[in-house]
């Protein structure tokens, strides 16, 4: 049965995946985000998106009635294998797929699912996420953007920060405070807002590493229809929690295999014409030992998930060790590059920018410290 | 088998081993042996042999259970949790592997527990198996062995020794009865109370029948044995880490100071969580080493060295945090944490420490 599916899929991919789209994820500039104002980089990119969308392959496991292909776990695995086989790029990347989609599938009304999901699947509507605020980062539940009950709509005032691509998105899903008297976790609602609404504005945020997709997003007396709330009013924290767990359990499918790819020692040795600096060599060696072991850990957790043993809160470990490892690796790359790696646009290209940007890895998506607190309380059972 | 998740069979093996060891060799067993000055419990080894542990790597037609290296790692891990003192690593894992490669006829006796072995290799303080000066001079049809071995784990109580010596044709492995004339064994007072010996060989006579593998090519049978031992020892060290960590988290929950359990202090929470993460990462490397030895033993060097390197690091952290987080009582001999710290140090040096194995990784990864 699955062999038939595989062969049919393989044949379809052969016909419909343009040659130009068979280079894996070449770089950030080749990602297709979709949306109302999207300009396709090439006809091939557009054709690939449309072909996949017509079969539900942008969101293969979503139900067919919402724009997906309705694939089960086994079929999904085959799908990814066949895509990998021809090194096919993902046709569409979006917060709508990764975050809002799962939230709507779990908490949304039937009407909301039928209204919002198909345009996500087709890449017609581009979404961004409005969670953090200047005063609410790690303590997200302390958010203050407020929504006042005006009868048939909510009046939203406040500010979000770290909203990726807000200046390019069509819609935003945001956590807002709908009850200022209730305990902080119990007065939050999950709402959908049209970025074209009157009162919504954005400002890009420049990082220490240069330009970034991050923005500040301002809400100035923005009217949000009541039916734009997902799930129950004041129960938005449940939706947020579900998405956080879902996010952490999404183990990277691209975890690099043991032995594949060159070791950091080989890379540094080539760059520097040998690794005679014994301190640097020792540090690189330690990183290599850790990198291979972390790759094996990703594999083991994937094996566990496939065996039906979801990691749950333990996946905070993967974020913690992976990000600290990546930061360490870039420290080594900068040391190896020496003063030649100090130009923004020098011999090593984006390396100094990548090094600076990597400092955010242990902060965004939950800081390393928050990961350790989650592990200590929920996995080790230590008392609070 | 390429999953890093234990199979149902493996889970059952681990559970059965745990049940047996909690009764037969809890930490009190180690303490009792240590207090008496004993380093071996023959009755315990007989029971383990009856369960097939001595023959875990021996073919069935030679009286073994032939369960493979992942299974050996599972047993080693359970042994490590309560620091059980047995000849498992020296005999059941390393000697069995060497003898199996050489086609020895002593495997039945090894699997039944009737014969125990120790490997007499090390001559320097840091593990360097080919850096030896013990000689095997040709004497007519035989050999005369002369030299000194500094760290022979299990060497005082073992029935037989696998001795690495330099013959005219090169490094050669000999299988000798430990009582042979000219072999002198001195028990070392090891900090972890385990059996280790210094052994001198003075004009020890051996024949061609005593050679394991080929004359001048001892490393061909010794290398797989060392790799098997390193992987199993890495597994034992993860068990040691688990044992120390469990004791530590229990203490964090029970011990109250300043009106609160000390486990509620964020600094300790974060350090405990960090240690848990290190243990999870090391467990993956150890699982992989067992799988690789079972699936492709000729290409297991990288996997094994990765596992042993990580295990040394993680066990060291687990015992240092273990003592520190227990405060004053962790420093008393009456408390068991000291046993974990001492065994971790010995296990680190045995068969190559972090530096040794990281260098193997470097060599195999093009540094």
Short mmCIF file of C-alpha atoms in Angstrom, two decimals, chain B residues 2-367:
data_model
loop_
_atom_site.label_atom_id
_atom_site.label_comp_id
_atom_site.label_asym_id
_atom_site.label_seq_id
_atom_site.Cartn_x
_atom_site.Cartn_y
_atom_site.Cartn_z
CA UNK B 2 19.34 1.24 13.94
CA UNK B 3 17.03 2.65 16.57
CA UNK B 4 18.61 4.22 19.60
CA UNK B 5 15.55 3.36 21.66
CA UNK B 6 15.77 0.14 23.74
CA UNK B 7 13.74 -2.81 22.44
CA UNK B 8 11.12 -4.55 24.58
CA UNK B 9 13.63 -7.34 25.15
CA UNK B 10 16.25 -4.88 26.30
CA UNK B 11 13.84 -3.19 28.68
CA UNK B 12 13.01 -6.59 30.19
CA UNK B 13 16.71 -7.42 30.51
CA UNK B 14 17.34 -4.14 32.31
CA UNK B 15 14.36 -4.62 34.63
CA UNK B 16 15.41 -8.17 35.51
CA UNK B 17 18.98 -7.06 36.14
CA UNK B 18 17.79 -4.21 38.34
CA UNK B 19 15.57 -6.50 40.37
CA UNK B 20 18.41 -8.96 40.89
CA UNK B 21 21.01 -6.32 41.77
CA UNK B 22 18.76 -4.39 44.17
CA UNK B 23 18.54 -7.61 46.18
CA UNK B 24 21.97 -9.16 45.65
CA UNK B 25 24.30 -6.17 45.21
CA UNK B 26 22.91 -2.91 46.52
CA UNK B 27 25.38 -0.26 47.73
CA UNK B 28 25.55 -2.01 51.09
CA UNK B 29 27.18 -4.97 49.32
CA UNK B 30 30.04 -2.76 48.15
CA UNK B 31 30.41 -1.25 51.60
CA UNK B 32 30.50 -4.66 53.28
CA UNK B 33 33.20 -5.95 50.90
CA UNK B 34 35.19 -2.76 51.34
CA UNK B 35 34.98 -2.95 55.13
CA UNK B 36 36.22 -6.55 55.08
CA UNK B 37 38.99 -5.75 52.60
CA UNK B 38 37.51 -8.08 49.96
CA UNK B 39 37.38 -7.23 46.27
CA UNK B 40 35.47 -10.20 44.88
CA UNK B 41 32.30 -12.09 45.80
CA UNK B 42 32.54 -15.51 44.10
CA UNK B 43 28.99 -16.45 45.13
CA UNK B 44 27.61 -13.37 43.40
CA UNK B 45 29.58 -14.08 40.25
CA UNK B 46 28.28 -17.65 40.19
CA UNK B 47 24.71 -16.36 40.39
CA UNK B 48 25.39 -13.90 37.57
CA UNK B 49 26.94 -16.66 35.48
CA UNK B 50 23.81 -18.75 36.01
CA UNK B 51 21.75 -15.90 34.60
CA UNK B 52 23.96 -15.86 31.49
CA UNK B 53 25.83 -12.67 32.32
CA UNK B 54 29.31 -14.19 32.22
CA UNK B 55 28.53 -15.55 28.75
CA UNK B 56 26.78 -12.43 27.43
CA UNK B 57 29.22 -12.25 24.49
CA UNK B 58 29.98 -15.96 24.15
CA UNK B 59 28.40 -17.98 21.31
CA UNK B 60 25.61 -20.33 22.33
CA UNK B 61 27.48 -23.41 21.10
CA UNK B 62 30.16 -22.55 23.63
CA UNK B 63 27.77 -22.18 26.53
CA UNK B 64 27.10 -18.47 26.15
CA UNK B 65 24.00 -16.32 25.84
CA UNK B 66 25.42 -14.41 22.83
CA UNK B 67 23.27 -11.34 23.50
CA UNK B 68 25.55 -8.77 21.91
CA UNK B 69 27.14 -5.49 22.96
CA UNK B 70 23.97 -3.46 23.49
CA UNK B 71 22.87 -6.11 25.99
CA UNK B 72 26.31 -6.07 27.63
CA UNK B 73 25.95 -2.30 27.91
CA UNK B 74 22.55 -2.68 29.55
CA UNK B 75 23.95 -5.09 32.15
CA UNK B 76 26.96 -2.84 32.71
CA UNK B 77 24.70 0.13 33.25
CA UNK B 78 22.66 -1.65 35.89
CA UNK B 79 25.85 -2.86 37.59
CA UNK B 80 27.07 0.74 37.60
CA UNK B 81 24.01 2.10 39.39
CA UNK B 82 24.96 0.37 42.64
CA UNK B 83 28.70 0.10 41.92
CA UNK B 84 28.59 -3.69 42.01
CA UNK B 85 32.08 -5.25 42.14
CA UNK B 86 32.36 -8.09 39.65
CA UNK B 87 34.69 -9.43 36.94
CA UNK B 88 31.99 -8.57 34.36
CA UNK B 89 33.99 -6.07 32.34
CA UNK B 90 37.31 -7.86 32.40
CA UNK B 91 36.01 -11.39 31.90
CA UNK B 92 32.58 -11.32 30.31
CA UNK B 93 33.21 -8.37 28.01
CA UNK B 94 36.91 -7.96 27.22
CA UNK B 95 38.41 -11.42 27.62
CA UNK B 96 35.37 -13.02 25.99
CA UNK B 97 35.78 -10.75 22.95
CA UNK B 98 39.51 -11.47 22.62
CA UNK B 99 39.06 -15.20 23.06
CA UNK B 100 36.17 -15.27 20.62
CA UNK B 101 38.26 -13.55 17.96
CA UNK B 102 41.07 -16.02 18.57
CA UNK B 103 38.86 -19.11 18.57
CA UNK B 104 39.92 -20.09 22.08
CA UNK B 105 38.57 -23.28 23.68
CA UNK B 106 38.29 -21.65 27.11
CA UNK B 107 35.06 -19.79 26.30
CA UNK B 108 32.86 -22.47 27.90
CA UNK B 109 34.64 -22.15 31.22
CA UNK B 110 34.46 -18.37 30.99
CA UNK B 111 30.73 -18.43 30.23
CA UNK B 112 30.01 -20.80 33.10
CA UNK B 113 31.82 -18.49 35.49
CA UNK B 114 34.45 -21.12 36.27
CA UNK B 115 37.24 -19.03 34.80
CA UNK B 116 37.79 -15.33 35.36
CA UNK B 117 40.21 -13.18 33.39
CA UNK B 118 42.05 -9.90 33.76
CA UNK B 119 43.81 -7.93 31.00
CA UNK B 120 47.47 -7.15 31.79
CA UNK B 121 48.25 -4.39 29.29
CA UNK B 122 49.01 -1.01 30.91
CA UNK B 123 52.61 -0.17 31.75
CA UNK B 124 52.29 3.59 32.04
CA UNK B 125 50.08 5.79 34.20
CA UNK B 126 48.07 7.03 31.19
CA UNK B 127 46.38 4.45 28.98
CA UNK B 128 48.54 3.69 25.93
CA UNK B 129 48.13 0.00 25.04
CA UNK B 130 50.90 -0.19 22.45
CA UNK B 131 53.40 1.68 24.60
CA UNK B 132 54.82 -1.39 26.35
CA UNK B 133 58.24 -2.78 27.17
CA UNK B 134 57.33 -6.26 28.39
CA UNK B 135 59.25 -8.62 26.16
CA UNK B 136 58.57 -12.15 24.95
CA UNK B 137 61.94 -13.48 23.91
CA UNK B 138 61.99 -16.56 21.73
CA UNK B 139 63.49 -19.47 23.66
CA UNK B 140 63.64 -22.59 21.52
CA UNK B 141 60.02 -23.44 20.71
CA UNK B 142 58.69 -21.15 23.41
CA UNK B 143 58.94 -17.70 24.90
CA UNK B 144 60.29 -16.12 28.02
CA UNK B 145 58.32 -13.11 29.24
CA UNK B 146 59.82 -10.27 31.27
CA UNK B 147 58.22 -7.00 32.27
CA UNK B 148 55.93 -5.09 34.60
CA UNK B 149 52.25 -4.19 34.35
CA UNK B 150 51.03 -1.30 36.46
CA UNK B 151 47.23 -1.37 36.41
CA UNK B 152 45.59 -4.75 35.95
CA UNK B 153 41.93 -4.40 36.85
CA UNK B 154 40.71 -7.58 38.46
CA UNK B 155 44.30 -8.80 38.43
CA UNK B 156 44.58 -10.01 42.03
CA UNK B 157 41.67 -12.44 41.94
CA UNK B 158 41.58 -13.46 38.26
CA UNK B 159 42.27 -17.09 37.36
CA UNK B 160 43.96 -16.18 34.08
CA UNK B 161 45.67 -13.17 32.55
CA UNK B 162 45.74 -11.88 28.98
CA UNK B 163 49.24 -10.40 28.79
CA UNK B 164 50.44 -8.11 25.99
CA UNK B 165 54.16 -8.51 25.27
CA UNK B 166 56.57 -7.48 22.55
CA UNK B 167 57.93 -10.48 20.64
CA UNK B 168 60.47 -10.35 17.83
CA UNK B 169 57.60 -10.35 15.35
CA UNK B 170 55.68 -7.65 17.18
CA UNK B 171 53.04 -7.21 19.88
CA UNK B 172 51.63 -10.54 20.96
CA UNK B 173 48.83 -11.48 23.37
CA UNK B 174 49.35 -14.42 25.73
CA UNK B 175 46.73 -16.33 27.74
CA UNK B 176 48.46 -17.39 30.97
CA UNK B 177 47.29 -18.97 34.20
CA UNK B 178 47.79 -16.34 36.89
CA UNK B 179 49.75 -18.74 39.11
CA UNK B 180 52.40 -19.49 36.51
CA UNK B 181 55.94 -19.43 37.80
CA UNK B 182 57.47 -15.99 37.53
CA UNK B 183 54.19 -14.07 37.70
CA UNK B 184 54.06 -11.95 40.82
CA UNK B 185 50.86 -10.12 41.69
CA UNK B 186 50.62 -7.31 44.22
CA UNK B 187 47.21 -5.99 45.16
CA UNK B 188 46.90 -2.21 44.92
CA UNK B 189 44.87 -0.39 47.55
CA UNK B 190 42.56 1.26 45.06
CA UNK B 191 40.61 4.31 46.23
CA UNK B 192 37.37 2.76 44.94
CA UNK B 193 38.04 -0.52 46.81
CA UNK B 194 38.10 -2.54 43.59
CA UNK B 195 40.59 -5.21 42.67
CA UNK B 196 43.62 -3.97 40.73
CA UNK B 197 47.12 -5.40 40.70
CA UNK B 198 50.67 -4.51 39.79
CA UNK B 199 52.11 -7.56 38.08
CA UNK B 200 55.71 -8.40 37.38
CA UNK B 201 56.78 -11.10 34.96
CA UNK B 202 60.20 -12.60 35.59
CA UNK B 203 61.32 -15.22 33.10
CA UNK B 204 57.77 -16.47 32.67
CA UNK B 205 57.73 -19.41 30.27
CA UNK B 206 55.12 -19.63 27.56
CA UNK B 207 54.53 -21.73 24.46
CA UNK B 208 52.93 -21.18 21.09
CA UNK B 209 49.72 -22.65 22.56
CA UNK B 210 49.56 -19.72 24.95
CA UNK B 211 49.44 -17.21 22.11
CA UNK B 212 46.00 -15.67 21.50
CA UNK B 213 45.52 -14.76 17.86
CA UNK B 214 48.62 -14.50 15.69
CA UNK B 215 52.21 -14.12 16.81
CA UNK B 216 53.23 -10.50 16.30
CA UNK B 217 49.65 -9.44 15.63
CA UNK B 218 48.16 -9.25 19.11
CA UNK B 219 46.34 -5.98 18.42
CA UNK B 220 44.05 -7.71 15.93
CA UNK B 221 42.37 -9.58 18.80
CA UNK B 222 43.07 -7.02 21.51
CA UNK B 223 41.62 -3.97 19.78
CA UNK B 224 38.07 -5.39 19.50
CA UNK B 225 38.33 -6.47 23.13
CA UNK B 226 39.38 -3.01 24.27
CA UNK B 227 36.60 -1.38 22.23
CA UNK B 228 34.02 -3.73 23.70
CA UNK B 229 35.36 -2.91 27.16
CA UNK B 230 35.39 0.82 26.55
CA UNK B 231 31.78 0.79 25.38
CA UNK B 232 30.64 -1.33 28.33
CA UNK B 233 32.62 0.81 30.76
CA UNK B 234 31.00 3.93 29.29
CA UNK B 235 27.65 2.25 29.92
CA UNK B 236 28.68 1.39 33.49
CA UNK B 237 29.66 5.04 34.00
CA UNK B 238 26.24 6.21 32.84
CA UNK B 239 24.73 3.88 35.42
CA UNK B 240 27.06 5.38 38.01
CA UNK B 241 25.89 8.86 36.97
CA UNK B 242 22.24 7.80 37.26
CA UNK B 243 22.83 6.35 40.71
CA UNK B 244 24.60 9.45 41.96
CA UNK B 245 22.02 11.77 40.38
CA UNK B 246 19.03 9.91 41.84
CA UNK B 247 20.54 10.19 45.29
CA UNK B 248 21.17 13.88 44.71
CA UNK B 249 17.66 14.77 43.49
CA UNK B 250 16.13 12.85 46.40
CA UNK B 251 18.26 14.90 48.74
CA UNK B 252 17.29 18.15 47.04
CA UNK B 253 13.64 17.30 47.66
CA UNK B 254 14.07 16.13 51.28
CA UNK B 255 16.67 18.42 52.77
CA UNK B 256 15.22 21.62 54.25
CA UNK B 257 17.19 24.71 55.12
CA UNK B 258 16.00 28.28 55.59
CA UNK B 259 12.47 26.92 55.84
CA UNK B 260 12.42 25.39 52.35
CA UNK B 261 13.59 22.29 50.53
CA UNK B 262 16.97 23.15 49.02
CA UNK B 263 15.64 21.81 45.70
CA UNK B 264 13.54 24.97 45.48
CA UNK B 265 16.65 27.14 45.20
CA UNK B 266 17.03 28.13 41.55
CA UNK B 267 20.80 27.81 41.47
CA UNK B 268 20.58 24.15 42.45
CA UNK B 269 17.58 23.57 40.15
CA UNK B 270 19.51 24.86 37.16
CA UNK B 271 22.63 22.87 37.96
CA UNK B 272 20.59 19.71 38.42
CA UNK B 273 18.76 20.31 35.13
CA UNK B 274 22.05 21.02 33.33
CA UNK B 275 23.50 17.77 34.67
CA UNK B 276 20.40 15.88 33.53
CA UNK B 277 20.87 17.31 30.02
CA UNK B 278 24.51 16.17 29.97
CA UNK B 279 23.38 12.70 31.05
CA UNK B 280 20.80 12.54 28.25
CA UNK B 281 23.36 13.53 25.62
CA UNK B 282 25.89 10.99 26.92
CA UNK B 283 23.23 8.27 27.02
CA UNK B 284 22.74 8.75 23.27
CA UNK B 285 26.43 8.29 22.53
CA UNK B 286 26.54 5.17 24.73
CA UNK B 287 23.47 3.66 23.06
CA UNK B 288 24.99 4.33 19.66
CA UNK B 289 28.28 2.64 20.62
CA UNK B 290 26.47 -0.56 21.58
CA UNK B 291 24.46 -0.54 18.36
CA UNK B 292 27.55 0.11 16.25
CA UNK B 293 29.51 -2.72 17.89
CA UNK B 294 26.62 -5.06 17.15
CA UNK B 295 26.04 -3.89 13.58
CA UNK B 296 29.51 -3.03 12.24
CA UNK B 297 32.24 -3.90 14.77
CA UNK B 298 35.09 -3.23 12.31
CA UNK B 299 34.04 0.42 12.17
CA UNK B 300 33.11 1.08 15.77
CA UNK B 301 36.19 3.00 16.92
CA UNK B 302 34.62 6.44 16.51
CA UNK B 303 31.37 5.51 18.22
CA UNK B 304 33.20 3.84 21.12
CA UNK B 305 35.60 6.72 21.73
CA UNK B 306 32.76 9.22 21.56
CA UNK B 307 30.90 7.24 24.22
CA UNK B 308 33.86 6.82 26.56
CA UNK B 309 34.91 10.46 26.24
CA UNK B 310 31.40 11.72 27.04
CA UNK B 311 30.97 9.19 29.84
CA UNK B 312 34.14 10.39 31.59
CA UNK B 313 32.99 14.01 31.43
CA UNK B 314 29.43 13.32 32.57
CA UNK B 315 30.32 10.95 35.40
CA UNK B 316 32.84 13.45 36.71
CA UNK B 317 30.22 16.19 36.74
CA UNK B 318 27.61 13.94 38.35
CA UNK B 319 29.84 12.98 41.27
CA UNK B 320 31.24 16.47 41.83
CA UNK B 321 27.74 17.92 41.92
CA UNK B 322 26.67 14.93 43.99
CA UNK B 323 29.15 15.67 46.75
CA UNK B 324 28.70 19.44 46.59
CA UNK B 325 24.89 19.38 46.70
CA UNK B 326 24.89 17.05 49.69
CA UNK B 327 26.92 19.52 51.68
CA UNK B 328 28.78 18.20 54.70
CA UNK B 329 27.27 14.72 54.80
CA UNK B 330 28.38 14.07 51.23
CA UNK B 331 31.94 14.28 52.51
CA UNK B 332 31.49 11.60 55.16
CA UNK B 333 32.54 8.01 54.60
CA UNK B 334 29.25 6.95 56.15
CA UNK B 335 27.45 8.43 53.12
CA UNK B 336 27.58 6.54 49.82
CA UNK B 337 28.34 9.51 47.53
CA UNK B 338 32.07 9.13 48.15
CA UNK B 339 31.93 5.65 46.61
CA UNK B 340 30.51 7.13 43.39
CA UNK B 341 33.20 9.80 43.24
CA UNK B 342 36.01 7.33 43.77
CA UNK B 343 34.70 4.81 41.24
CA UNK B 344 34.15 7.55 38.64
CA UNK B 345 37.80 8.56 38.92
CA UNK B 346 39.04 4.98 38.52
CA UNK B 347 36.66 4.31 35.63
CA UNK B 348 37.84 7.49 33.94
CA UNK B 349 41.45 6.34 33.85
CA UNK B 350 40.66 2.74 32.97
CA UNK B 351 40.83 2.09 29.21
CA UNK B 352 41.47 5.74 28.35
CA UNK B 353 40.26 9.05 29.74
CA UNK B 354 38.58 11.99 28.01
CA UNK B 355 41.81 13.22 26.45
CA UNK B 356 42.73 9.81 25.09
CA UNK B 357 39.37 9.21 23.48
CA UNK B 358 38.92 12.77 22.23
CA UNK B 359 42.22 12.28 20.39
CA UNK B 360 40.79 9.16 18.76
CA UNK B 361 37.79 11.23 17.67
CA UNK B 362 40.14 13.89 16.31
CA UNK B 363 42.12 11.31 14.36
CA UNK B 364 39.00 9.74 12.88
CA UNK B 365 37.36 13.07 12.11
CA UNK B 366 40.22 14.67 10.20
CA UNK B 367 41.55 17.14 12.76
#
